[in-house]
Amino acid sequence: MKNVMIVEDDTILNNGICFNLQLEGINVIPAYSLNEAKKILKEQKINLIILDVNLPDGNGFEFCKYIRSESKVAILFLTACDMEEDVVNGFKIGADDYITKPFSINILIQRVKALLRRCSLGNDDNILTEGKFKIDLDKMIISKNDKHLVLSPIEYKILKKLIQCKNEIVTRQALIDEIWDKESEYIEEHALTVNINRLRGKVDEKSSKHKYIKTVYGMGYIWVGDKNEKC
């Protein structure tokens, strides 16, 4: 089920929107301040944010910029800021839709449904699944058995490359080039070895001898997944 967070400090309005969206089978999570909204974003997966501009602890436009620096979650502004420059600014900083108050609840519901449909399109393309591992390509998050792995940016790039090339040998030079091109920083042979070893310590099964990353001596590395091979 899709989660919609409503960031609106007017309790009656927030509750009213929640009630009407719930009637449509949409799961809603109310937030009455930006601090509360930030906490919810860290703890739950949110698919759409309905966001007011004028909030007791900050500005919705600034919060939108903050979200866009970290996430592609859909954002719909619902606000009394109805000047043309406000609407234009909202779209410029990353809003997917903009509705001004007073508004029609029926139109809001249809806009929400449309945005959630768009969220569903292509979602699978942004989630890479391999056995016990899942990579959220939008958020740059890797999890194993639904538990997030704490990886450095370099470790993330290495693991993503290996999983994408499952059962294919990825040369050391290819990994170095991947990190050089996308991280814009130099990494030498020894540094690659160190990062591979650290990565293995985080992804391998500690309770068994199974290893996911196999070394092909003189060539590079290969992701073997859940095959019962000793590497």
CSV table of C-alpha atoms in Angstrom, one decimal:
chain,number,residue,atom,x,y,z
A,1,MET,CA,0.0,0.0,0.0
A,2,LYS,CA,1.2,3.5,-0.9
A,3,ASN,CA,1.9,5.9,2.0
A,4,VAL,CA,0.9,9.5,1.8
A,5,MET,CA,2.2,12.0,4.4
A,6,ILE,CA,0.1,15.2,4.9
A,7,VAL,CA,2.2,18.0,6.3
A,8,GLU,CA,-0.4,20.5,7.5
A,9,ASP,CA,-0.5,22.3,10.9
A,10,ASP,CA,-4.3,22.9,10.7
A,11,THR,CA,-5.5,19.9,12.7
A,12,ILE,CA,-9.1,20.0,11.3
A,13,LEU,CA,-7.9,20.3,7.7
A,14,ASN,CA,-5.2,17.6,8.1
A,15,ASN,CA,-7.7,15.2,9.7
A,16,GLY,CA,-10.3,16.0,7.0
A,17,ILE,CA,-7.8,15.2,4.2
A,18,CYS,CA,-6.7,12.1,6.0
A,19,PHE,CA,-10.4,10.9,6.3
A,20,ASN,CA,-11.2,11.5,2.7
A,21,LEU,CA,-8.1,9.8,1.3
A,22,GLN,CA,-8.6,6.8,3.7
A,23,LEU,CA,-12.1,6.4,2.2
A,24,GLU,CA,-10.3,5.9,-1.2
A,25,GLY,CA,-8.1,3.1,0.3
A,26,ILE,CA,-5.0,5.3,0.6
A,27,ASN,CA,-2.8,4.9,3.7
A,28,VAL,CA,-2.2,8.4,5.2
A,29,ILE,CA,0.3,9.6,7.8
A,30,PRO,CA,-0.4,13.1,9.3
A,31,ALA,CA,2.4,15.4,10.3
A,32,TYR,CA,1.7,18.8,11.9
A,33,SER,CA,5.2,20.3,11.7
A,34,LEU,CA,8.4,20.0,9.6
A,35,ASN,CA,10.3,18.4,12.5
A,36,GLU,CA,7.6,15.7,12.7
A,37,ALA,CA,7.7,15.2,8.9
A,38,LYS,CA,11.5,14.8,8.9
A,39,LYS,CA,11.2,12.1,11.6
A,40,ILE,CA,8.5,10.3,9.7
A,41,LEU,CA,10.6,10.4,6.5
A,42,LYS,CA,13.5,8.7,8.3
A,43,GLU,CA,11.4,6.0,9.8
A,44,GLN,CA,8.9,5.1,7.1
A,45,LYS,CA,8.7,4.7,3.3
A,46,ILE,CA,6.7,7.6,1.9
A,47,ASN,CA,5.4,7.7,-1.7
A,48,LEU,CA,3.8,11.1,-1.7
A,49,ILE,CA,3.9,14.2,0.4
A,50,ILE,CA,1.1,16.8,0.6
A,51,LEU,CA,2.9,19.8,1.8
A,52,ASP,CA,1.8,23.2,3.1
A,53,VAL,CA,4.1,26.2,2.7
A,54,ASN,CA,3.5,28.2,5.9
A,55,LEU,CA,4.2,25.9,8.9
A,56,PRO,CA,4.9,26.7,12.5
A,57,ASP,CA,8.6,25.6,12.4
A,58,GLY,CA,9.6,26.5,8.9
A,59,ASN,CA,8.9,27.0,5.3
A,60,GLY,CA,7.5,24.3,3.0
A,61,PHE,CA,9.5,25.6,0.0
A,62,GLU,CA,12.8,25.1,2.0
A,63,PHE,CA,11.6,21.7,3.1
A,64,CYS,CA,10.9,20.8,-0.5
A,65,LYS,CA,14.5,21.7,-1.4
A,66,TYR,CA,15.8,19.6,1.5
A,67,ILE,CA,13.7,16.6,0.4
A,68,ARG,CA,14.9,16.9,-3.2
A,69,SER,CA,18.5,16.9,-2.1
A,70,GLU,CA,18.0,13.3,-0.8
A,71,SER,CA,14.9,11.8,-2.5
A,72,LYS,CA,12.6,11.7,-5.5
A,73,VAL,CA,9.4,11.2,-3.5
A,74,ALA,CA,6.4,12.9,-5.1
A,75,ILE,CA,5.5,16.3,-3.6
A,76,LEU,CA,2.2,18.0,-4.0
A,77,PHE,CA,2.0,21.6,-2.5
A,78,LEU,CA,-1.4,22.4,-0.9
A,79,THR,CA,-1.2,26.0,0.2
A,80,ALA,CA,-2.8,29.4,0.4
A,81,CYS,CA,0.3,30.9,-1.4
A,82,ASP,CA,-1.5,31.4,-4.7
A,83,MET,CA,0.6,34.1,-6.3
A,84,GLU,CA,2.0,33.1,-9.7
A,85,GLU,CA,5.6,33.4,-8.6
A,86,ASP,CA,4.8,31.0,-5.7
A,87,VAL,CA,3.4,28.4,-8.0
A,88,VAL,CA,6.3,28.8,-10.4
A,89,ASN,CA,8.8,28.6,-7.6
A,90,GLY,CA,7.1,25.5,-6.3
A,91,PHE,CA,7.6,23.7,-9.6
A,92,LYS,CA,11.2,25.0,-10.0
A,93,ILE,CA,12.3,23.5,-6.7
A,94,GLY,CA,10.9,20.1,-7.5
A,95,ALA,CA,7.1,20.0,-6.8
A,96,ASP,CA,5.2,17.4,-8.9
A,97,ASP,CA,1.9,19.3,-8.5
A,98,TYR,CA,0.6,22.5,-6.9
A,99,ILE,CA,-2.9,23.2,-5.5
A,100,THR,CA,-4.0,26.5,-3.9
A,101,LYS,CA,-6.5,26.9,-1.1
A,102,PRO,CA,-9.5,27.0,-1.0
A,103,PHE,CA,-9.6,23.7,-3.0
A,104,SER,CA,-11.9,20.9,-4.0
A,105,ILE,CA,-11.4,17.7,-2.0
A,106,ASN,CA,-12.5,15.7,-5.1
A,107,ILE,CA,-9.9,17.3,-7.3
A,108,LEU,CA,-7.2,16.8,-4.6
A,109,ILE,CA,-8.1,13.1,-4.4
A,110,GLN,CA,-7.8,12.7,-8.2
A,111,ARG,CA,-4.5,14.6,-8.2
A,112,VAL,CA,-3.2,12.3,-5.4
A,113,LYS,CA,-4.3,9.2,-7.3
A,114,ALA,CA,-2.6,10.4,-10.5
A,115,LEU,CA,0.7,11.1,-8.7
A,116,LEU,CA,0.6,7.7,-7.0
A,117,ARG,CA,0.0,6.0,-10.4
A,118,ARG,CA,3.1,7.8,-11.7
A,119,CYS,CA,5.0,6.7,-8.7
A,120,SER,CA,4.1,3.1,-9.5
A,121,LEU,CA,5.3,3.4,-13.1
A,122,GLY,CA,9.0,2.5,-13.3
A,123,ASN,CA,9.3,1.8,-9.6
A,124,ASP,CA,10.6,-1.7,-10.2
A,125,ASP,CA,13.2,-0.2,-12.6
A,126,ASN,CA,14.7,1.7,-9.6
A,127,ILE,CA,14.8,-1.3,-7.3
A,128,LEU,CA,17.4,-3.9,-8.0
A,129,THR,CA,16.7,-7.2,-6.3
A,130,GLU,CA,19.2,-10.1,-6.0
A,131,GLY,CA,18.4,-12.8,-3.6
A,132,LYS,CA,18.6,-11.4,0.0
A,133,PHE,CA,19.8,-8.1,-1.3
A,134,LYS,CA,17.8,-5.1,-2.5
A,135,ILE,CA,19.3,-1.9,-4.0
A,136,ASP,CA,17.2,1.3,-4.0
A,137,LEU,CA,18.8,3.1,-6.9
A,138,ASP,CA,17.0,6.4,-6.1
A,139,LYS,CA,18.0,6.6,-2.5
A,140,MET,CA,21.3,4.7,-2.9
A,141,ILE,CA,20.3,2.3,-0.1
A,142,ILE,CA,21.3,-1.3,0.0
A,143,SER,CA,19.5,-3.8,2.3
A,144,LYS,CA,20.0,-7.4,3.1
A,145,ASN,CA,17.0,-9.4,4.5
A,146,ASP,CA,15.3,-6.0,4.7
A,147,LYS,CA,18.0,-4.6,7.0
A,148,HIS,CA,20.0,-1.6,5.7
A,149,LEU,CA,23.7,-2.1,5.2
A,150,VAL,CA,25.9,0.8,6.2
A,151,LEU,CA,28.2,1.2,3.2
A,152,SER,CA,30.6,3.9,2.1
A,153,PRO,CA,29.9,5.5,-1.3
A,154,ILE,CA,32.7,3.5,-2.8
A,155,GLU,CA,31.5,0.2,-1.3
A,156,TYR,CA,28.0,1.0,-2.6
A,157,LYS,CA,29.3,1.5,-6.1
A,158,ILE,CA,31.3,-1.7,-6.1
A,159,LEU,CA,28.4,-3.8,-4.8
A,160,LYS,CA,26.0,-2.3,-7.2
A,161,LYS,CA,28.3,-3.0,-10.1
A,162,LEU,CA,29.0,-6.6,-9.1
A,163,ILE,CA,25.3,-7.4,-8.6
A,164,GLN,CA,24.4,-5.8,-11.9
A,165,CYS,CA,27.0,-8.1,-13.6
A,166,LYS,CA,26.0,-11.2,-11.6
A,167,ASN,CA,27.9,-14.3,-12.7
A,168,GLU,CA,30.2,-12.2,-14.9
A,169,ILE,CA,33.8,-11.4,-14.1
A,170,VAL,CA,34.2,-7.7,-13.4
A,171,THR,CA,37.8,-6.8,-13.8
A,172,ARG,CA,39.7,-4.7,-11.3
A,173,GLN,CA,40.2,-2.0,-13.9
A,174,ALA,CA,36.5,-1.9,-14.7
A,175,LEU,CA,35.8,-1.3,-11.0
A,176,ILE,CA,38.4,1.3,-10.7
A,177,ASP,CA,37.1,3.1,-13.8
A,178,GLU,CA,33.5,2.9,-12.4
A,179,ILE,CA,34.6,4.6,-9.2
A,180,TRP,CA,36.8,7.1,-11.0
A,181,ASP,CA,34.1,8.1,-13.4
A,182,LYS,CA,31.2,8.3,-11.0
A,183,GLU,CA,32.9,9.3,-7.8
A,184,SER,CA,35.3,11.8,-9.4
A,185,GLU,CA,38.1,10.7,-7.1
A,186,TYR,CA,41.2,8.6,-7.7
A,187,ILE,CA,41.3,5.1,-6.3
A,188,GLU,CA,44.4,2.9,-6.7
A,189,GLU,CA,44.8,-0.9,-6.8
A,190,HIS,CA,45.5,-1.2,-3.1
A,191,ALA,CA,42.5,1.0,-2.1
A,192,LEU,CA,40.2,-1.2,-4.3
A,193,THR,CA,41.4,-4.3,-2.4
A,194,VAL,CA,40.8,-2.7,0.9
A,195,ASN,CA,37.3,-1.7,-0.1
A,196,ILE,CA,36.5,-5.2,-1.4
A,197,ASN,CA,37.6,-6.7,1.9
A,198,ARG,CA,35.5,-4.3,3.9
A,199,LEU,CA,32.6,-5.0,1.6
A,200,ARG,CA,32.9,-8.7,2.1
A,201,GLY,CA,32.9,-8.2,5.8
A,202,LYS,CA,29.5,-6.5,5.6
A,203,VAL,CA,27.7,-8.8,3.1
A,204,ASP,CA,29.1,-12.3,3.7
A,205,GLU,CA,27.3,-14.8,5.9
A,206,LYS,CA,29.2,-14.8,9.2
A,207,SER,CA,27.6,-18.0,10.3
A,208,SER,CA,28.9,-20.0,7.3
A,209,LYS,CA,31.8,-20.1,4.9
A,210,HIS,CA,29.6,-18.8,2.1
A,211,LYS,CA,30.9,-15.7,0.3
A,212,TYR,CA,29.0,-13.7,-2.2
A,213,ILE,CA,32.1,-12.0,-3.9
A,214,LYS,CA,34.5,-14.5,-5.5
A,215,THR,CA,38.0,-13.5,-6.5
A,216,VAL,CA,39.1,-14.6,-9.9
A,217,TYR,CA,42.8,-14.4,-9.6
A,218,GLY,CA,44.6,-12.3,-12.2
A,219,MET,CA,41.3,-11.0,-13.6
A,220,GLY,CA,38.9,-9.5,-11.0
A,221,TYR,CA,35.8,-10.4,-9.1
A,222,ILE,CA,32.5,-12.1,-9.6
A,223,TRP,CA,29.2,-11.9,-7.7
A,224,VAL,CA,28.0,-15.5,-7.2
A,225,GLY,CA,24.9,-14.7,-5.2
A,226,ASP,CA,23.4,-17.5,-3.1
A,227,LYS,CA,25.3,-20.3,-4.9
A,228,ASN,CA,26.9,-22.6,-2.3
A,229,GLU,CA,30.5,-22.1,-3.5
A,230,LYS,CA,33.6,-21.6,-1.4
A,231,CYS,CA,35.4,-18.6,-2.7
